[in-house]
Coordinates of N, CA and C in Angstrom, one line a residue:
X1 N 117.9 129.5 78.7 CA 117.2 128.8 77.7 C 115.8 128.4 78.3
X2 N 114.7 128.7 77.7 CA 113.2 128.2 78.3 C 113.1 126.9 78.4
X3 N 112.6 126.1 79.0 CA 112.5 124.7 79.0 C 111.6 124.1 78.0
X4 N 111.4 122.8 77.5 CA 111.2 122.3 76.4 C 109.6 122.1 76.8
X5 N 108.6 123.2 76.2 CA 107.2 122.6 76.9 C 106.0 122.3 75.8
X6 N 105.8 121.2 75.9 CA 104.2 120.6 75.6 C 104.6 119.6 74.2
X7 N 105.5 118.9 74.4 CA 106.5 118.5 73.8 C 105.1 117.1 73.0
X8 N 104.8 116.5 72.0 CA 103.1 116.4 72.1 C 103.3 114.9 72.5
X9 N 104.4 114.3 72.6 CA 104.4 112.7 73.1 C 104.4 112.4 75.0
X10 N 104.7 113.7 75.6 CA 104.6 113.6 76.9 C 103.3 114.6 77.2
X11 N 102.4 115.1 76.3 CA 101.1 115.9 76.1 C 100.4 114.4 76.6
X12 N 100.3 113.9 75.6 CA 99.5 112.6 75.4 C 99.7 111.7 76.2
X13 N 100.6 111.2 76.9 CA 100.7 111.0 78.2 C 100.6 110.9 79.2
X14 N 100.4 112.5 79.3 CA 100.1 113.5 81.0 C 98.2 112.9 80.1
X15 N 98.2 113.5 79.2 CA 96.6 113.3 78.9 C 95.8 111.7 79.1
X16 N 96.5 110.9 79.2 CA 96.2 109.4 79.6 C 96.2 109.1 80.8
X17 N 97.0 109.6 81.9 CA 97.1 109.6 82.9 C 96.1 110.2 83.8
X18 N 95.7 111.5 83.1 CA 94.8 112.4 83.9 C 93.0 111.3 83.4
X19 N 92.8 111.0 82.3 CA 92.2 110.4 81.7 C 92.0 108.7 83.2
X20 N 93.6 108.6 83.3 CA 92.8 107.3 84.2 C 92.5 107.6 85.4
X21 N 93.3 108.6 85.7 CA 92.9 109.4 87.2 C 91.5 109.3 87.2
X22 N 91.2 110.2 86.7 CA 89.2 110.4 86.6 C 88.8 109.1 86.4
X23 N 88.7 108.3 85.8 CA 88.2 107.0 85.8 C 88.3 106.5 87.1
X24 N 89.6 106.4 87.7 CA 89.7 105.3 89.3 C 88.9 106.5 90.4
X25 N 89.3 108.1 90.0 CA 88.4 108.7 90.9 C 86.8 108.3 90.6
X26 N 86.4 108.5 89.4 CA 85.1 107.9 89.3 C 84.2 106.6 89.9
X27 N 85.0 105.7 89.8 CA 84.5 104.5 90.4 C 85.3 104.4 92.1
X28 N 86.0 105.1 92.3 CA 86.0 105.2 93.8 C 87.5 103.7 94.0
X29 N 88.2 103.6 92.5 CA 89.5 102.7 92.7 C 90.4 102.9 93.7
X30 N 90.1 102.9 94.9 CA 91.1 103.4 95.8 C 92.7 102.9 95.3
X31 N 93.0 101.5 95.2 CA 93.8 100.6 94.6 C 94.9 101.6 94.2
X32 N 94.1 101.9 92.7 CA 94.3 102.6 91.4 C 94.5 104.0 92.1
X33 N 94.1 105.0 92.9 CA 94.1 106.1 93.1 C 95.6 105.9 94.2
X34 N 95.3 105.0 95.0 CA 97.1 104.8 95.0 C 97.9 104.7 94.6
X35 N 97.8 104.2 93.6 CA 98.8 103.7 92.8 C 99.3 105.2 91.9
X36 N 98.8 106.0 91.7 CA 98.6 107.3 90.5 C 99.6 108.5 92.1
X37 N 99.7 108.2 92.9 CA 100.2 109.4 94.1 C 101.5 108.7 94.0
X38 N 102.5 109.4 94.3 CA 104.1 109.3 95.0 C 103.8 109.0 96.3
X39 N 104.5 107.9 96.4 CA 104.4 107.0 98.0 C 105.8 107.7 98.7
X40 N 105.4 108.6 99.0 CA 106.7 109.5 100.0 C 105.8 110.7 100.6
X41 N 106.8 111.1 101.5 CA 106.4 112.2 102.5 C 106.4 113.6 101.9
X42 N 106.6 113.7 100.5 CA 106.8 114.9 99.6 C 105.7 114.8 99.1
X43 N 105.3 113.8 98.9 CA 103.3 114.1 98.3 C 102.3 115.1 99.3
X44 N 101.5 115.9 98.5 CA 100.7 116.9 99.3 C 99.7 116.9 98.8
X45 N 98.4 117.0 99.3 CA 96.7 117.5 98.7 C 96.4 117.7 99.7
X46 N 96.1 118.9 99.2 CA 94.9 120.3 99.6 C 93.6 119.9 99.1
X47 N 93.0 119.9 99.7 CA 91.7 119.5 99.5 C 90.3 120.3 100.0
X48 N 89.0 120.5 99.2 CA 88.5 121.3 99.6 C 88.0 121.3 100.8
X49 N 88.1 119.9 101.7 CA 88.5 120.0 103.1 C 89.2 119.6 104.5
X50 N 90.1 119.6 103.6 CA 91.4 118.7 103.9 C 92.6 118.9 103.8
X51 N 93.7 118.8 104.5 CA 95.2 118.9 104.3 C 95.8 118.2 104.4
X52 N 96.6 117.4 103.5 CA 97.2 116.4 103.5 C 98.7 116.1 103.2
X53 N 99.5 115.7 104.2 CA 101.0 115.7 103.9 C 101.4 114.4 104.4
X54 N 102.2 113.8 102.8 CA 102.8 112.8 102.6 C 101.4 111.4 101.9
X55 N 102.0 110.9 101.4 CA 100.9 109.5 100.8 C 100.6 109.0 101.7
X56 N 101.3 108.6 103.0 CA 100.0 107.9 104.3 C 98.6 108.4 104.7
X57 N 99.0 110.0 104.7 CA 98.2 110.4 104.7 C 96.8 110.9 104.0
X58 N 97.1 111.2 102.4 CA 96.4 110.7 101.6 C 95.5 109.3 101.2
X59 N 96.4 108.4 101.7 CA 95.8 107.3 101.3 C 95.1 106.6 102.7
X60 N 95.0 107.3 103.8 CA 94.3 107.3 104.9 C 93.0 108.2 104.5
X61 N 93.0 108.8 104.3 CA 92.1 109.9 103.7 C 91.1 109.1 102.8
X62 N 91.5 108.6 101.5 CA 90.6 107.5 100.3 C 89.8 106.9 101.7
X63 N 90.6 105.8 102.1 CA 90.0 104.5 103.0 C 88.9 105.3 103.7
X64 N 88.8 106.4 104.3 CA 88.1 106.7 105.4 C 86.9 107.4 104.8
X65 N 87.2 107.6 103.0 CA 86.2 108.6 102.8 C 85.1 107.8 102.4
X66 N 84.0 107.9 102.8 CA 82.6 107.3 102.5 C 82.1 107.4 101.6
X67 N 82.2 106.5 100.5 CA 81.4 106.3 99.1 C 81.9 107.2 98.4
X68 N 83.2 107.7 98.4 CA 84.5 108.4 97.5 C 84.0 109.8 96.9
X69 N 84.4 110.0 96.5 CA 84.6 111.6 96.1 C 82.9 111.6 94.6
X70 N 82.4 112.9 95.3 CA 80.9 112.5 94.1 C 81.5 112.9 93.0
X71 N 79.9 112.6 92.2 CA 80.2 112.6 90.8 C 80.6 113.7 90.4
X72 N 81.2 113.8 89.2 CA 81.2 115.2 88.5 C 81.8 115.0 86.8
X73 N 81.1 116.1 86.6 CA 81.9 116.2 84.8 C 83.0 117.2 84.8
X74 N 84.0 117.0 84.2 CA 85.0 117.4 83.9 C 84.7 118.4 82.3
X75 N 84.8 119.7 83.0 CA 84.3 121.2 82.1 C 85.5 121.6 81.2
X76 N 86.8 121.5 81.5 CA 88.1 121.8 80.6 C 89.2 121.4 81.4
X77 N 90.1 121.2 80.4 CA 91.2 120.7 81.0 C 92.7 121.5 80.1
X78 N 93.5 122.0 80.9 CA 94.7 122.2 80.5 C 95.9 121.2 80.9
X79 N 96.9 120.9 79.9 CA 97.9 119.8 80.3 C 99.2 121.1 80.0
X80 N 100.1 120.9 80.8 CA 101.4 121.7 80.3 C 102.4 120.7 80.4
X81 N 103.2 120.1 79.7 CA 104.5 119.6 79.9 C 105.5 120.5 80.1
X82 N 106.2 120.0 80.9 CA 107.8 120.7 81.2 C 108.5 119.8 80.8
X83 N 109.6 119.7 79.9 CA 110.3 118.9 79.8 C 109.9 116.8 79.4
X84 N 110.0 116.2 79.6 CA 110.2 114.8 79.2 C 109.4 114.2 80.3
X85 N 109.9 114.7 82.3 CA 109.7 113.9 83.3 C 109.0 114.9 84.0
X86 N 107.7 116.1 84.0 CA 107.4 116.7 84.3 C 105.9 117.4 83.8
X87 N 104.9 117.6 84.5 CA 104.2 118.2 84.0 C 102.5 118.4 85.1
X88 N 101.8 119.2 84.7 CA 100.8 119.8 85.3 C 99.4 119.6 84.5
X89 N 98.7 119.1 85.3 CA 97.2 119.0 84.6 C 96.7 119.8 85.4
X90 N 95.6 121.1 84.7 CA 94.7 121.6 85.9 C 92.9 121.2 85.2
X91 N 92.5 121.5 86.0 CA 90.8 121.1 85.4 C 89.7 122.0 86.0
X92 N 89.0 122.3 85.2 CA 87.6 122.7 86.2 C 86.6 121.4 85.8
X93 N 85.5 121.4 86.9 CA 84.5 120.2 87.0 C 83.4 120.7 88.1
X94 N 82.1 120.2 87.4 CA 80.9 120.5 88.3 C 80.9 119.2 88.2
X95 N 80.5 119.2 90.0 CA 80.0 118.2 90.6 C 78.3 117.6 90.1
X96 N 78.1 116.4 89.8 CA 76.5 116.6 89.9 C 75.4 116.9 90.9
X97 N 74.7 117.6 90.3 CA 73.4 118.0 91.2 C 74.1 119.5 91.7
X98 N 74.9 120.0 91.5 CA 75.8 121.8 91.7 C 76.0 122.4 90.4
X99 N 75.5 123.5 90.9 CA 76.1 124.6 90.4 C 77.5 125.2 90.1
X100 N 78.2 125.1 91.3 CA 79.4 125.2 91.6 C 80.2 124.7 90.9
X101 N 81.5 125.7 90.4 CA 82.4 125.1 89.5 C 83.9 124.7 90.5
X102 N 84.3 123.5 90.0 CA 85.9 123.3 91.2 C 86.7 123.1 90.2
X103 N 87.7 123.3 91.0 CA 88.9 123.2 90.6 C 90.0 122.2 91.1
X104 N 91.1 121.4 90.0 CA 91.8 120.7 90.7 C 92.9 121.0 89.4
X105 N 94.0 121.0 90.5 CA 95.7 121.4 90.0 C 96.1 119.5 90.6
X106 N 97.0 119.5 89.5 CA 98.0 117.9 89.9 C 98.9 118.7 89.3
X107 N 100.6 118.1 90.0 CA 101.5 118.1 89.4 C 102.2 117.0 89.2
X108 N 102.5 116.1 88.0 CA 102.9 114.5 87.7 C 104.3 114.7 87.7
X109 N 104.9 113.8 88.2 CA 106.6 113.6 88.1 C 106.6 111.9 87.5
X110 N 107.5 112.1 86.7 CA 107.8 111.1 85.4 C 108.9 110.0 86.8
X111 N 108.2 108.8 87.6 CA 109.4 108.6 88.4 C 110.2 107.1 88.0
X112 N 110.8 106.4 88.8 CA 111.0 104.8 87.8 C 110.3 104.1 87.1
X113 N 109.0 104.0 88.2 CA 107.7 103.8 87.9 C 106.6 104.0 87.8
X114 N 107.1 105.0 86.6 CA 105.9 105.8 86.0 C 105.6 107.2 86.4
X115 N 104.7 107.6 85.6 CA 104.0 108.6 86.8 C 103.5 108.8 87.4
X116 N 103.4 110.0 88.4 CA 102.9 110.0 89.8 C 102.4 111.1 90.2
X117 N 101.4 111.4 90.6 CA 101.0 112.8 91.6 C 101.7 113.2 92.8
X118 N 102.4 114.0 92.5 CA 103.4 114.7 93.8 C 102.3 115.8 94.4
X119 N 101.8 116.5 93.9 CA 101.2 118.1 94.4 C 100.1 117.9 93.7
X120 N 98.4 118.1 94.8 CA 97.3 118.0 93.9 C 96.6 119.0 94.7
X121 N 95.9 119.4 94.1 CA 94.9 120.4 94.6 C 93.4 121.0 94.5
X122 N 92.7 120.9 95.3 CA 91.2 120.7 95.1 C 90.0 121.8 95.5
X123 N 89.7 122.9 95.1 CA 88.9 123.7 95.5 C 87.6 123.4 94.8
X124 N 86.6 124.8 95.3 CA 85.4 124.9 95.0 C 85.1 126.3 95.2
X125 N 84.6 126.9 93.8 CA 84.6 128.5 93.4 C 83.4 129.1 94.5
X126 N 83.8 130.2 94.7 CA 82.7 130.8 96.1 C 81.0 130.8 95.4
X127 N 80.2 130.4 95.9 CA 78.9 130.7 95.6 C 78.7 132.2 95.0
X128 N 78.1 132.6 94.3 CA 78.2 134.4 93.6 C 77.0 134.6 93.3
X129 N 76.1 133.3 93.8 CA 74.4 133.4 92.8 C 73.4 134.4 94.0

């Protein structure tokens, strides 16, 4: 049987969540950008220059990064639910003042408390100009 996907009350959701993500990434809420990761050694971001395993380490990463991650607009976004406790936001986003289009994959797990970013992922499309 296919699994139950984009079910529109855990749509809306994943879409509030991704919605606060970019807000606490925007202002540089370390707090808040904690708080949005799974605090275990199964959390992972790849980063476009970085590799990161487990939430210590990510969240060593925020503290240390200087004046947080730059601006950017957010160009499209796809949400997919899987089921009730499960689901994937991907995005593309130009940074300001670039050309360059990036990319970021999250994957949210629905946990006691709340949701969470277990798997995120962060590139930047090859220069082609």
């Amino acid at each position: 049987m296919p699994p139950d996907l984009n079910r529109s009350e855990i749509v809306a959701e994943l879409t509030a969540m991704s919605d606060r993500y970019e807000r606490a990434l925007g202002e540089n809420d370390i707090p808040e950008l904690d708080t949005l990761f799974y605090h275990g050694p199964e959390t992972v971001r790849y980063g476009v220059g970085e590799t990161l395993y487990g939430y210590d380490e990510i969240a060593a990463f925020r503290r240390n990064r200087t004046g947080g991650s730059p601006p950017r607009d957010v160009l499209r976004r796809h949400i997919t639910a899987i089921g009730t406790d499960l689901g994937t936001v991907d995005l593309e986003f130009r940074r300001h003042g670039s050309e360059r289009i990036g990319r970021q994959s999250q994957t949210w797990v629905r946990m006691p408390d709340g949701w969470k970013i277990i798997a995120a992922h962060v590139s930047l499309m090859a220069d082609i100009s």
